[in-house]
């Protein structure tokens, strides 16, 4: 599913000179945010599948829809960097455009099975876009690596 | 900071700038190495932008977006002189990477995007008495020992985990804390910017999250473009200066370390972008890019960020200090001689993502300014009071990493840098290809074998990621340093050649 813009939901990376651009889309902002989270993880996790052996809840709020993207991805980055949390699936519900609650199924990093990719340092506001219409929401964000 | 104009081809703001940045016809050429973006390019620019480049490099710069970003930087309230782009400039986020901007401390702002997420990302050079001849037969062993001693790659945990109390000490005292713990020699502190401890650090200005992200990462290299390299002095351009730095003999092995403040600094920057987005003093400032978010230096938020940024900078200095210690231990083990006997003195330690309060002459007046250097290196001249006694005659050492196949450069600061660029010069080669373009171009190439054929040994956590950092992905650092040397903002002293590389 990821990578094919024809699909209802998905994510893909795009070129940025020194960093990595990430595009995510879905029928709702919840779906697009879930795809963005999986896309972020796809950059950090080079290989190895993630098991749904554990669950974790996230609650994030921000001033607006764009800031919510930054806050949400930063939350996942923090969970990975401090606890090694990896998500196999994300279920995201958005309220009022600037609050979300999410259930993640996944596990913690296991170096015998998981190969790490490029470390993401942070989530940038530069050229950040959240575009939504009646049947699709599209997010573009640049990650500092 | 003044420069005479030779040519003017400004279209003015009437035609409206393209989203991708100015084209060649909108730049004014100032001299052989400098081009200017006039304030008429875009409504809201407070000062002109100045780009250091050459006729051959300029087209590459223009094809990317950094000059639009440079024009945006000149919107910052209180900016003085010019917004500057070093020859290695490339598209960043908010500020271009390779950008320098100075803001007046009285009415100016500080912008976390003008420092970068990796606060005090920087370079440390350690010399040795080893020659390439002695190293070559033991290279494999030396790289294995370094790879074990210095954790590299994303998510790697360091050899020490800091308690909350010790974390606060690191944030306050930087490299000095590490030396007190036995991670280095007291004289290491003499040869670091700010002696490895930036004043004004207040751990209370740093979030619990930033401390938590950093707690397990002291003494780790990280991933991306960070590295630890064994290099050989390849060519000396200025023997007396090279002698003052202890690197005058071609074939001498040096250790070149490039890393920063890890998750701790990244989180500090992220936290303050959010704080600034919500602060009333910041909200009233109109900027063309949200990533340029800033706060007046004199506002509570601005002062808090400065105190937090100093903590991030100190974490980075403690990090490079710990890695220095483990590098010494590793090489001492391999060669069966103490690190003292190996002559492993720190040459110097520079920060290339940082803001500093400094005095500079602007339009004939001495002013206190906040110099933002994002992907730019301080380059203070001989006689500057900030320099240690041993470098008073030669100027501040500057280290410019190239790519892992070709070369890196050692230079020194100059009066020219004080006159033109707020005492700043370039910081690296600058990327020529994006990460994915490098992967596409090098698909199927075994980078470890290819580098081995070039005489460079590599140890990497993930060898498949090496193509993203391949020599092909970078501009030639020799072209970049030819410009900084030619323009007189730093003076080349020696070229170094990679022999062994440790990567994340």
Coordinates of C-alpha atoms in Angstrom, one line a residue:
Chain A
X1 CA 0.0 0.0 0.0
X2 CA 2.6 2.6 0.9
X3 CA 4.1 4.5 -2.1
X4 CA 1.2 4.2 -4.4
X5 CA -0.7 7.6 -4.6
X6 CA -3.7 5.8 -6.1
X7 CA -4.4 4.1 -2.9
X8 CA -6.9 5.5 -0.5
X9 CA -4.2 5.8 2.2
X10 CA -0.5 5.5 2.2
X11 CA 2.8 7.2 2.5
X12 CA 6.0 7.9 0.5
X13 CA 9.2 9.8 0.8
X14 CA 10.3 12.6 -1.5
X15 CA 13.7 14.3 -2.2
X16 CA 15.1 17.1 -0.1
X17 CA 18.8 18.0 -0.4
X18 CA 20.1 17.1 3.0
X19 CA 17.0 15.7 4.8
X20 CA 14.1 13.5 4.0
X21 CA 10.6 14.6 2.9
X22 CA 7.6 12.5 3.9
X23 CA 4.2 12.5 2.3
X24 CA 1.2 10.8 3.8
X25 CA -2.4 10.6 2.8
X26 CA -5.7 9.1 3.9
X27 CA -9.5 9.6 3.7
X28 CA -9.5 11.3 7.1
X29 CA -6.9 13.3 9.0
X30 CA -6.7 10.4 11.4
X31 CA -5.7 8.1 8.5
X32 CA -3.2 10.5 7.1
X33 CA -1.6 11.0 10.6
X34 CA -1.4 7.3 11.1
X35 CA 0.3 6.9 7.7
X36 CA 2.7 9.8 8.6
X37 CA 3.6 7.9 11.7
X38 CA 4.2 4.7 9.8
X39 CA 6.2 6.6 7.2
X40 CA 8.4 8.1 9.9
X41 CA 9.1 4.6 11.3
X42 CA 9.9 3.3 7.8
X43 CA 12.8 5.8 7.6
X44 CA 14.1 4.8 11.0
X45 CA 13.6 1.1 10.6
X46 CA 15.6 -0.3 7.6
X47 CA 14.4 -3.9 7.8
X48 CA 12.5 -6.3 10.1
X49 CA 8.8 -6.7 10.7
X50 CA 7.2 -5.3 13.8
X51 CA 5.0 -7.6 15.9
X52 CA 1.7 -6.5 17.4
X53 CA 2.5 -8.0 20.8
X54 CA 1.9 -4.9 22.8
X55 CA -0.3 -1.8 22.8
X56 CA 0.3 1.8 23.7
X57 CA -1.9 4.9 23.9
X58 CA -0.9 8.4 22.8
X59 CA -2.6 11.7 23.4
X60 CA -1.3 14.8 21.6
X61 CA -2.6 18.3 21.3
X62 CA -1.3 21.4 19.4
X63 CA -2.4 24.9 18.3
X64 CA -3.5 23.9 14.8
X65 CA -3.4 21.1 12.2
X66 CA 0.1 21.7 11.1
X67 CA 1.5 21.9 14.6
X68 CA -0.4 18.7 15.4
X69 CA 1.6 16.9 12.7
X70 CA 4.9 18.1 14.2
X71 CA 3.7 17.2 17.8
X72 CA 2.5 13.8 16.8
X73 CA 5.6 12.7 14.9
X74 CA 7.8 14.2 17.7
X75 CA 5.8 12.0 20.2
X76 CA 6.6 8.9 18.2
X77 CA 10.2 9.9 17.8
X78 CA 10.5 10.3 21.6
X79 CA 8.8 7.0 22.3
X80 CA 11.3 5.3 19.9
X81 CA 14.3 7.1 21.2
X82 CA 13.6 6.6 24.9
X83 CA 11.9 3.2 25.0
X84 CA 12.6 1.7 21.6
X85 CA 8.8 1.7 20.8
X86 CA 8.0 0.5 17.2
X87 CA 4.4 0.5 15.9
X88 CA 3.0 -2.2 13.7
X89 CA -0.3 -0.4 13.3
X90 CA -1.7 3.0 14.3
X91 CA -5.3 3.9 14.9
X92 CA -5.6 7.7 15.2
X93 CA -8.8 9.7 16.0
X94 CA -8.6 13.5 15.6
X95 CA -10.8 16.0 17.5
X96 CA -11.2 19.7 16.4
X97 CA -8.2 19.4 14.1
X98 CA -5.7 20.0 16.9
X99 CA -6.1 17.1 19.3
X100 CA -5.6 13.4 18.7
X101 CA -5.7 10.2 20.6
X102 CA -4.0 7.1 19.1
X103 CA -3.7 3.4 19.8
X104 CA -0.5 1.8 18.7
X105 CA 0.0 -1.9 18.4
X106 CA 3.6 -2.9 18.3
X107 CA 6.7 -3.9 20.3
X108 CA 10.0 -2.6 21.5
X109 CA 13.1 -2.6 19.4
X110 CA 14.9 -6.0 19.2
X111 CA 18.4 -5.8 17.7
X112 CA 18.3 -9.4 16.7
X113 CA 15.3 -8.8 14.4
X114 CA 15.3 -5.1 13.6
X115 CA 17.8 -3.3 11.4
X116 CA 17.9 0.5 12.0
X117 CA 18.0 2.9 9.1
X118 CA 18.7 6.7 9.2
X119 CA 18.1 8.4 12.5
X120 CA 15.5 11.2 12.4
X121 CA 16.6 14.1 14.6
X122 CA 13.5 16.1 14.5
X123 CA 10.3 17.2 12.6
X124 CA 10.5 20.5 10.8
X125 CA 7.8 23.1 10.1
X126 CA 9.6 24.1 6.9
X127 CA 7.3 23.7 3.9
X128 CA 4.9 21.7 6.1
X129 CA 1.5 21.2 4.4
X130 CA -1.8 19.7 5.6
X131 CA -4.4 19.8 2.8
X132 CA -7.8 18.4 3.2
X133 CA -11.0 18.2 1.1
X134 CA -14.2 16.2 1.2
X135 CA -12.6 12.8 0.6
X136 CA -8.8 13.1 1.3
X137 CA -6.3 14.6 3.6
X138 CA -2.7 14.9 2.5
X139 CA 0.3 15.8 4.7
X140 CA 3.8 16.9 3.5
X141 CA 6.6 17.2 6.1
X142 CA 10.4 17.5 6.1
X143 CA 12.3 15.5 8.6
X144 CA 15.8 16.4 9.8
X145 CA 18.2 13.5 9.6
Chain B
X1 CA 30.6 44.8 6.2
X2 CA 30.4 47.1 3.2
X3 CA 31.3 46.0 -0.3
X4 CA 31.4 47.9 -3.6
X5 CA 29.0 47.0 -6.3
X6 CA 30.2 46.1 -9.7
X7 CA 27.2 45.0 -11.6
X8 CA 23.5 45.4 -11.1
X9 CA 20.7 43.3 -12.6
X10 CA 17.9 43.6 -10.2
X11 CA 14.4 43.0 -11.5
X12 CA 12.9 44.5 -8.4
X13 CA 9.9 43.2 -6.5
X14 CA 7.4 44.1 -9.2
X15 CA 7.9 40.9 -11.2
X16 CA 7.6 38.8 -8.0
X17 CA 10.2 36.3 -7.0
X18 CA 9.7 32.7 -8.2
X19 CA 9.0 30.3 -5.3
X20 CA 12.3 28.5 -6.0
X21 CA 14.5 31.5 -5.2
X22 CA 16.3 34.2 -7.2
X23 CA 17.8 33.4 -10.6
X24 CA 21.2 34.7 -11.7
X25 CA 19.8 37.9 -13.2
X26 CA 18.5 38.9 -9.8
X27 CA 21.9 38.7 -8.1
X28 CA 24.4 41.6 -8.0
X29 CA 28.0 40.5 -8.3
X30 CA 30.2 42.2 -5.7
X31 CA 33.6 40.7 -6.4
X32 CA 35.2 37.4 -7.5
X33 CA 33.7 35.4 -4.7
X34 CA 30.6 37.3 -3.6
X35 CA 27.1 37.8 -5.0
X36 CA 24.3 39.9 -3.4
X37 CA 20.6 39.5 -3.2
X38 CA 19.3 43.1 -2.9
X39 CA 16.6 44.0 -0.5
X40 CA 14.4 44.8 -3.5
X41 CA 14.2 41.1 -4.3
X42 CA 11.4 40.5 -1.8
X43 CA 9.3 42.9 0.2
X44 CA 10.2 42.5 3.9
X45 CA 14.0 41.9 3.6
X46 CA 15.7 44.2 6.1
X47 CA 19.3 43.7 4.8
X48 CA 20.7 42.3 1.6
X49 CA 21.8 38.6 1.4
X50 CA 25.4 37.9 0.4
X51 CA 26.5 34.5 -1.1
X52 CA 30.1 33.3 -1.2
X53 CA 30.5 31.3 -4.3
X54 CA 32.4 30.9 -7.6
X55 CA 31.3 31.0 -11.2
X56 CA 31.5 27.2 -11.4
X57 CA 29.6 26.6 -8.1
X58 CA 27.0 29.2 -8.3
X59 CA 24.7 27.4 -10.8
X60 CA 24.5 24.4 -8.4
X61 CA 23.5 26.8 -5.6
X62 CA 20.9 28.5 -7.8
X63 CA 19.3 25.2 -8.8
X64 CA 18.5 24.5 -5.2
X65 CA 16.4 26.6 -2.8
X66 CA 18.9 28.0 -0.3
X67 CA 18.9 31.6 -1.7
X68 CA 15.2 32.0 -1.2
X69 CA 15.8 30.8 2.4
X70 CA 18.6 33.4 2.7
X71 CA 16.3 36.1 1.6
X72 CA 13.8 34.9 4.3
X73 CA 16.5 35.1 7.0
X74 CA 16.9 38.8 6.3
X75 CA 13.3 39.3 7.5
X76 CA 14.5 38.7 11.1
X77 CA 14.0 41.8 13.3
X78 CA 17.2 43.4 14.4
X79 CA 19.4 41.7 11.8
X80 CA 22.5 43.8 11.0
X81 CA 25.0 43.9 8.1
X82 CA 24.1 41.1 5.7
X83 CA 22.5 37.7 5.8
X84 CA 25.3 35.5 4.7
X85 CA 25.5 32.2 2.8
X86 CA 28.8 30.2 2.9
X87 CA 29.9 28.4 -0.3
X88 CA 28.7 25.1 1.0
X89 CA 25.2 26.4 1.4
X90 CA 22.3 24.1 0.7
X91 CA 18.6 24.0 1.2
X92 CA 17.8 23.5 4.9
X93 CA 14.6 24.2 6.8
X94 CA 14.0 27.9 7.7
X95 CA 17.6 28.9 7.6
X96 CA 19.7 27.5 4.8
X97 CA 22.5 25.1 6.0
X98 CA 25.6 27.3 5.6
X99 CA 23.9 30.5 6.8
X100 CA 25.1 33.2 9.1
X101 CA 23.0 36.0 10.6
X102 CA 23.8 38.6 13.3
X103 CA 21.1 40.3 15.3
X104 CA 21.5 43.3 17.6
X105 CA 21.2 42.2 21.3
X106 CA 19.2 45.3 22.1
X107 CA 16.3 45.0 19.6
X108 CA 17.1 41.7 17.8
X109 CA 15.7 38.2 17.9
X110 CA 17.1 34.7 18.4
X111 CA 15.8 32.0 16.1
X112 CA 16.3 28.3 17.0
X113 CA 16.0 27.5 13.3
X114 CA 19.2 29.6 12.8
X115 CA 21.1 27.2 15.0
X116 CA 19.5 24.0 13.9
X117 CA 18.1 20.9 15.6
X118 CA 21.5 19.6 16.3
X119 CA 22.7 22.3 18.7
X120 CA 26.6 22.5 18.7
X121 CA 27.0 19.9 16.0
X122 CA 30.7 20.4 15.6
X123 CA 34.2 19.0 14.9
X124 CA 37.1 18.1 17.1
X125 CA 40.5 17.2 15.8
X126 CA 43.0 15.1 17.8
X127 CA 46.6 14.7 16.6
X128 CA 48.8 11.7 17.1
X129 CA 52.5 10.8 16.7
X130 CA 51.5 7.9 14.5
X131 CA 52.3 7.8 10.8
X132 CA 50.2 6.3 8.1
X133 CA 53.0 3.7 7.6
X134 CA 52.6 2.6 11.2
X135 CA 48.8 2.6 11.0
X136 CA 48.2 0.7 7.7
X137 CA 49.3 -2.7 9.0
X138 CA 47.1 -2.3 12.1
X139 CA 44.2 -0.5 10.4
X140 CA 41.7 -3.3 10.7
X141 CA 42.5 -3.8 14.4
X142 CA 42.3 0.0 15.0
X143 CA 38.9 0.4 13.3
X144 CA 37.5 -2.6 15.2
X145 CA 38.7 -1.2 18.5
X146 CA 37.2 2.3 17.7
X147 CA 34.0 0.7 16.5
X148 CA 33.7 -1.1 19.9
X149 CA 34.7 1.9 21.9
X150 CA 32.5 4.6 20.3
X151 CA 28.8 3.5 19.9
X152 CA 27.6 4.6 16.5
X153 CA 24.2 4.6 14.7
X154 CA 20.7 5.5 15.7
X155 CA 19.2 4.3 18.9
X156 CA 22.6 3.1 20.2
X157 CA 22.9 3.4 23.9
X158 CA 26.1 5.0 25.3
X159 CA 28.5 3.3 27.7
X160 CA 27.2 5.5 30.6
X161 CA 23.7 6.4 31.6
X162 CA 23.4 9.7 33.2
X163 CA 21.4 10.1 36.4
X164 CA 19.2 13.2 36.6
X165 CA 21.7 14.9 38.8
X166 CA 24.6 14.2 36.5
X167 CA 22.6 15.2 33.5
X168 CA 22.1 18.6 35.0
X169 CA 25.8 18.8 35.7
X170 CA 26.6 17.9 32.0
X171 CA 24.2 20.6 30.8
X172 CA 25.8 23.2 33.1
X173 CA 29.4 22.3 32.6
X174 CA 29.9 20.5 29.3
X175 CA 33.3 19.1 28.6
X176 CA 34.6 20.3 32.0
X177 CA 32.2 17.8 33.7
X178 CA 33.6 15.0 31.5
X179 CA 37.2 15.9 32.3
X180 CA 36.4 15.9 36.0
X181 CA 35.0 12.4 35.6
X182 CA 38.4 11.3 34.2
X183 CA 37.2 11.4 30.6
X184 CA 40.1 13.4 29.3
X185 CA 43.0 15.7 30.1
X186 CA 42.6 19.1 31.8
X187 CA 44.4 20.8 28.9
X188 CA 41.8 19.5 26.5
X189 CA 39.6 22.3 27.7
X190 CA 42.1 24.9 26.7
X191 CA 41.6 24.1 23.1
X192 CA 37.8 24.1 22.7
X193 CA 35.6 27.0 21.8
X194 CA 34.3 28.5 25.1
X195 CA 36.7 26.0 26.8
X196 CA 33.9 23.4 26.2
X197 CA 31.5 25.1 28.6
X198 CA 29.1 27.8 27.2
X199 CA 28.2 30.3 30.0
X200 CA 24.6 31.0 30.9
X201 CA 23.4 27.4 30.8
X202 CA 20.4 26.7 32.9
X203 CA 19.1 23.1 33.1
X204 CA 15.7 24.4 34.4
X205 CA 15.2 25.8 30.9
X206 CA 15.5 22.3 29.5
X207 CA 12.4 19.9 29.4
X208 CA 12.4 16.6 31.1
X209 CA 12.0 15.0 27.7
X210 CA 15.2 16.5 26.3
X211 CA 17.1 15.3 29.4
X212 CA 15.5 11.8 29.0
X213 CA 16.5 11.6 25.3
X214 CA 20.1 12.6 26.1
X215 CA 20.5 10.5 29.3
X216 CA 21.7 7.3 27.5
X217 CA 23.5 9.0 24.6
X218 CA 26.6 10.6 26.1
X219 CA 29.6 9.4 24.2
X220 CA 27.7 8.2 21.1
X221 CA 28.2 9.3 17.5
X222 CA 24.7 9.1 16.1
X223 CA 23.9 8.5 12.4
X224 CA 23.4 10.6 9.3
X225 CA 26.5 12.6 8.3
X226 CA 28.3 12.1 11.7
X227 CA 31.5 10.2 11.8
X228 CA 34.8 9.4 13.5
X229 CA 37.7 9.1 11.0
X230 CA 41.4 8.3 11.1
X231 CA 42.9 10.7 8.5
X232 CA 46.5 11.3 7.2
X233 CA 47.9 14.7 6.7
X234 CA 48.1 14.8 2.9
X235 CA 49.5 18.2 2.0
X236 CA 50.6 21.1 4.1
X237 CA 50.0 24.6 2.6
X238 CA 51.4 26.6 5.5
X239 CA 54.2 24.8 7.4
X240 CA 54.6 27.3 10.3
X241 CA 50.9 27.3 11.1
X242 CA 50.6 23.5 10.7
X243 CA 53.5 23.2 13.1
X244 CA 51.7 25.4 15.7
X245 CA 48.8 22.9 15.3
X246 CA 51.1 19.9 15.6
X247 CA 50.2 18.5 12.1
X248 CA 53.2 19.7 10.0
X249 CA 54.4 16.3 8.8
X250 CA 52.6 14.8 5.8
X251 CA 51.6 11.2 6.7
X252 CA 50.8 12.1 10.3
X253 CA 47.6 10.4 11.5
X254 CA 44.9 12.6 13.1
X255 CA 41.5 11.7 14.5
X256 CA 38.6 13.8 13.0
X257 CA 35.4 13.6 15.0
X258 CA 32.1 15.1 13.8
X259 CA 29.0 14.8 16.1
X260 CA 26.7 17.0 18.2
X261 CA 24.2 17.1 21.0
X262 CA 22.2 14.0 20.0
X263 CA 18.5 13.7 21.1
X264 CA 19.0 16.2 23.9
X265 CA 19.8 19.1 21.6
X266 CA 17.2 18.0 19.0
X267 CA 14.4 18.0 21.7
X268 CA 15.5 21.5 23.0
X269 CA 15.1 23.0 19.5
X270 CA 11.8 21.2 19.0
X271 CA 10.5 22.4 22.4
X272 CA 11.4 26.0 21.8
X273 CA 9.9 26.1 18.3
X274 CA 6.6 25.3 20.0
X275 CA 7.2 27.8 22.8
X276 CA 8.0 30.6 20.3
X277 CA 4.9 29.7 18.3
X278 CA 2.8 30.4 21.4
X279 CA 4.6 33.4 22.8
X280 CA 2.9 36.8 22.3
X281 CA 6.2 38.6 21.7
X282 CA 7.0 36.1 18.9
X283 CA 3.5 35.9 17.4
X284 CA 3.6 39.6 16.4
X285 CA 6.6 39.0 14.2
X286 CA 5.6 38.3 10.6
X287 CA 7.9 35.7 8.9
X288 CA 7.7 33.9 5.6
X289 CA 8.5 30.5 7.0
X290 CA 7.2 29.0 10.3
X291 CA 10.5 27.3 10.9
X292 CA 12.1 30.7 11.3
X293 CA 10.1 31.2 14.5
X294 CA 12.0 33.6 16.7
X295 CA 11.7 35.6 20.0
X296 CA 13.3 38.9 21.0
X297 CA 16.6 38.3 22.8
X298 CA 15.4 40.3 25.7
X299 CA 12.0 38.6 26.0
X300 CA 11.6 35.9 28.7
X301 CA 11.2 33.2 26.0
X302 CA 14.3 34.4 24.2
X303 CA 16.4 34.4 27.3
X304 CA 15.1 30.9 28.2
X305 CA 16.0 29.6 24.8
X306 CA 19.6 31.0 25.1
X307 CA 19.9 29.3 28.5
X308 CA 18.6 26.0 27.0
X309 CA 20.7 26.3 23.9
X310 CA 23.8 26.6 26.1
X311 CA 22.8 23.4 27.8
X312 CA 22.5 21.7 24.4
X313 CA 25.9 23.1 23.4
X314 CA 27.4 21.8 26.7
X315 CA 25.9 18.3 26.1
X316 CA 27.7 18.2 22.7
X317 CA 31.0 19.3 24.2
X318 CA 30.7 16.6 26.9
X319 CA 29.8 14.1 24.2
X320 CA 32.9 14.9 22.0
X321 CA 35.0 14.9 25.2
X322 CA 33.8 11.4 26.2
X323 CA 34.4 10.1 22.7
X324 CA 37.9 11.7 22.8
X325 CA 38.7 9.7 25.9
X326 CA 37.5 6.4 24.5
X327 CA 39.3 7.0 21.2
X328 CA 42.5 7.5 23.2
X329 CA 41.9 4.3 25.1
X330 CA 41.2 2.3 22.0
X331 CA 44.3 3.4 20.1
X332 CA 46.5 3.1 23.2
X333 CA 45.3 -0.5 23.4
X334 CA 46.0 -1.3 19.7
X335 CA 49.5 0.3 19.7
X336 CA 50.5 -0.8 23.2
X337 CA 51.5 2.8 24.1
X338 CA 49.8 5.3 26.3
X339 CA 47.7 8.0 24.7
X340 CA 50.3 10.5 26.1
X341 CA 53.1 8.6 24.4
X342 CA 51.0 8.6 21.2
X343 CA 50.8 12.4 21.5
X344 CA 47.1 12.5 21.2
X345 CA 46.6 16.2 22.0
X346 CA 43.3 17.8 21.0
X347 CA 44.1 20.4 18.3
X348 CA 40.9 22.3 18.7
X349 CA 37.1 21.8 18.9
X350 CA 34.7 24.0 16.9
X351 CA 30.9 24.4 17.0
X352 CA 29.2 24.8 13.6
X353 CA 25.5 24.9 14.7
X354 CA 25.3 27.6 17.4
X355 CA 24.5 31.2 18.4
X356 CA 27.0 33.3 20.3
X357 CA 26.9 36.8 21.7
X358 CA 29.9 38.5 20.3
X359 CA 31.2 42.0 19.5
X360 CA 31.6 43.0 15.8
X361 CA 32.1 46.2 13.9
X362 CA 29.1 47.0 11.8
X363 CA 29.1 50.1 9.6
X364 CA 32.0 51.5 11.6
X365 CA 30.5 50.9 15.1
X366 CA 31.2 48.2 17.6
X367 CA 28.0 46.4 18.4
X368 CA 27.0 43.4 20.6
X369 CA 25.3 41.0 18.3
X370 CA 23.9 37.4 18.5
X371 CA 25.7 35.6 15.7
X372 CA 23.7 32.6 14.4
X373 CA 25.9 30.1 12.7
X374 CA 23.9 27.3 11.1
X375 CA 26.4 25.1 9.2
X376 CA 29.1 27.7 9.6
X377 CA 32.3 27.8 11.6
X378 CA 33.6 30.6 13.8
X379 CA 36.9 31.8 12.3
X380 CA 38.5 34.3 14.7
X381 CA 41.8 35.9 13.6
X382 CA 45.2 35.9 15.3
X383 CA 45.2 38.1 18.5
X384 CA 41.5 37.6 19.3
X385 CA 41.0 37.6 23.0
X386 CA 38.8 34.4 22.8
X387 CA 41.7 32.3 21.5
X388 CA 44.0 30.3 23.8
X389 CA 47.6 31.5 24.2
X390 CA 49.0 28.8 21.9
X391 CA 46.9 30.1 18.9
X392 CA 47.2 33.8 19.5
X393 CA 49.8 34.1 16.7
X394 CA 48.1 31.8 14.1
X395 CA 44.4 32.3 14.6
X396 CA 41.6 30.0 15.5
X397 CA 41.8 26.5 13.9
X398 CA 38.9 25.6 11.7
X399 CA 38.1 22.1 10.6
X400 CA 36.1 21.5 7.4
X401 CA 35.0 17.9 6.9
X402 CA 34.7 16.7 3.3
X403 CA 33.4 13.3 2.2
X404 CA 34.7 9.9 3.3
X405 CA 36.5 9.3 0.1
X406 CA 38.4 12.5 -0.8
X407 CA 39.6 15.0 1.7
X408 CA 38.9 17.3 4.7
X409 CA 40.6 20.6 5.3
X410 CA 42.3 22.4 8.3
X411 CA 42.2 26.2 8.1
X412 CA 42.6 29.2 10.4
X413 CA 40.5 32.3 11.1
X414 CA 41.4 35.7 9.6
X415 CA 40.9 39.4 9.9
X416 CA 39.0 39.1 6.7
X417 CA 36.3 37.0 8.4
X418 CA 35.9 39.7 11.1
X419 CA 35.5 42.4 8.4
X420 CA 33.2 40.4 6.1
X421 CA 31.3 37.6 7.8
X422 CA 31.0 38.2 11.5
X423 CA 34.1 36.0 12.0
X424 CA 32.6 33.0 10.2
X425 CA 33.6 30.6 7.4
X426 CA 32.2 27.4 5.8
X427 CA 31.6 24.1 7.6
X428 CA 31.8 21.3 5.1
X429 CA 31.4 20.2 1.5
X430 CA 27.6 20.5 1.3
X431 CA 25.5 17.9 -0.3
X432 CA 25.2 17.6 -4.1
X433 CA 22.7 14.8 -4.1
X434 CA 19.7 14.0 -1.9
X435 CA 19.9 10.8 0.1
X436 CA 17.5 9.0 -2.3
X437 CA 19.3 10.3 -5.4
X438 CA 22.5 9.0 -4.0
X439 CA 20.9 5.6 -3.3
X440 CA 19.5 5.4 -6.9
X441 CA 22.8 6.4 -8.4
X442 CA 24.8 3.9 -6.4
X443 CA 22.3 1.0 -6.6
X444 CA 24.2 -2.3 -6.6
X445 CA 27.5 -0.7 -5.6
X446 CA 29.3 -2.2 -2.6
X447 CA 30.5 0.9 -0.9
X448 CA 32.7 -0.9 1.6
X449 CA 34.6 -2.5 -1.3
X450 CA 34.6 0.7 -3.3
X451 CA 36.1 2.7 -0.4
X452 CA 38.6 -0.1 0.3
X453 CA 39.8 0.2 -3.3
X454 CA 40.3 3.9 -2.6
X455 CA 42.4 2.9 0.4
X456 CA 39.8 3.8 3.0
X457 CA 38.7 1.2 5.6
X458 CA 35.1 1.4 6.9
X459 CA 33.1 0.1 9.8
X460 CA 29.4 1.0 9.8
X461 CA 26.4 -0.1 11.7
X462 CA 24.4 -0.4 8.5
X463 CA 26.7 -0.7 5.5
X464 CA 23.7 -0.4 3.1
X465 CA 23.2 3.2 4.2
X466 CA 26.8 4.1 3.2
X467 CA 25.7 5.0 -0.3
X468 CA 23.7 8.0 1.1
X469 CA 27.0 9.3 2.5
X470 CA 29.1 8.4 -0.5
X471 CA 31.7 10.8 -1.9
X472 CA 29.4 11.2 -4.9
X473 CA 26.7 12.7 -2.7
X474 CA 28.8 15.6 -1.7
X475 CA 30.4 18.6 -3.5
X476 CA 34.1 18.6 -3.6
X477 CA 35.3 20.3 -0.4
X478 CA 38.4 21.5 -2.2
X479 CA 36.1 23.8 -4.3
X480 CA 34.5 25.1 -1.2
X481 CA 37.7 25.9 0.6
X482 CA 39.2 27.5 -2.5
X483 CA 36.4 30.1 -2.2
X484 CA 36.7 30.7 1.6
X485 CA 40.5 30.9 1.2
X486 CA 40.2 33.2 -1.9
X487 CA 37.7 35.5 -0.3
X488 CA 39.9 35.7 2.8
X489 CA 37.4 34.5 5.4
X490 CA 39.7 31.6 6.4
X491 CA 43.1 30.5 5.3
X492 CA 43.9 26.9 4.3
X493 CA 46.6 25.2 6.3
X494 CA 46.5 21.6 5.4
X495 CA 44.5 18.9 3.5
X496 CA 43.7 15.6 5.2
X497 CA 42.9 12.3 3.5
X498 CA 40.6 9.7 5.1
X499 CA 42.3 6.3 6.0
X500 CA 39.6 4.7 8.2
X501 CA 35.9 5.6 8.8
X502 CA 33.5 4.8 11.6
X503 CA 29.8 5.5 10.6
X504 CA 26.4 5.0 12.2

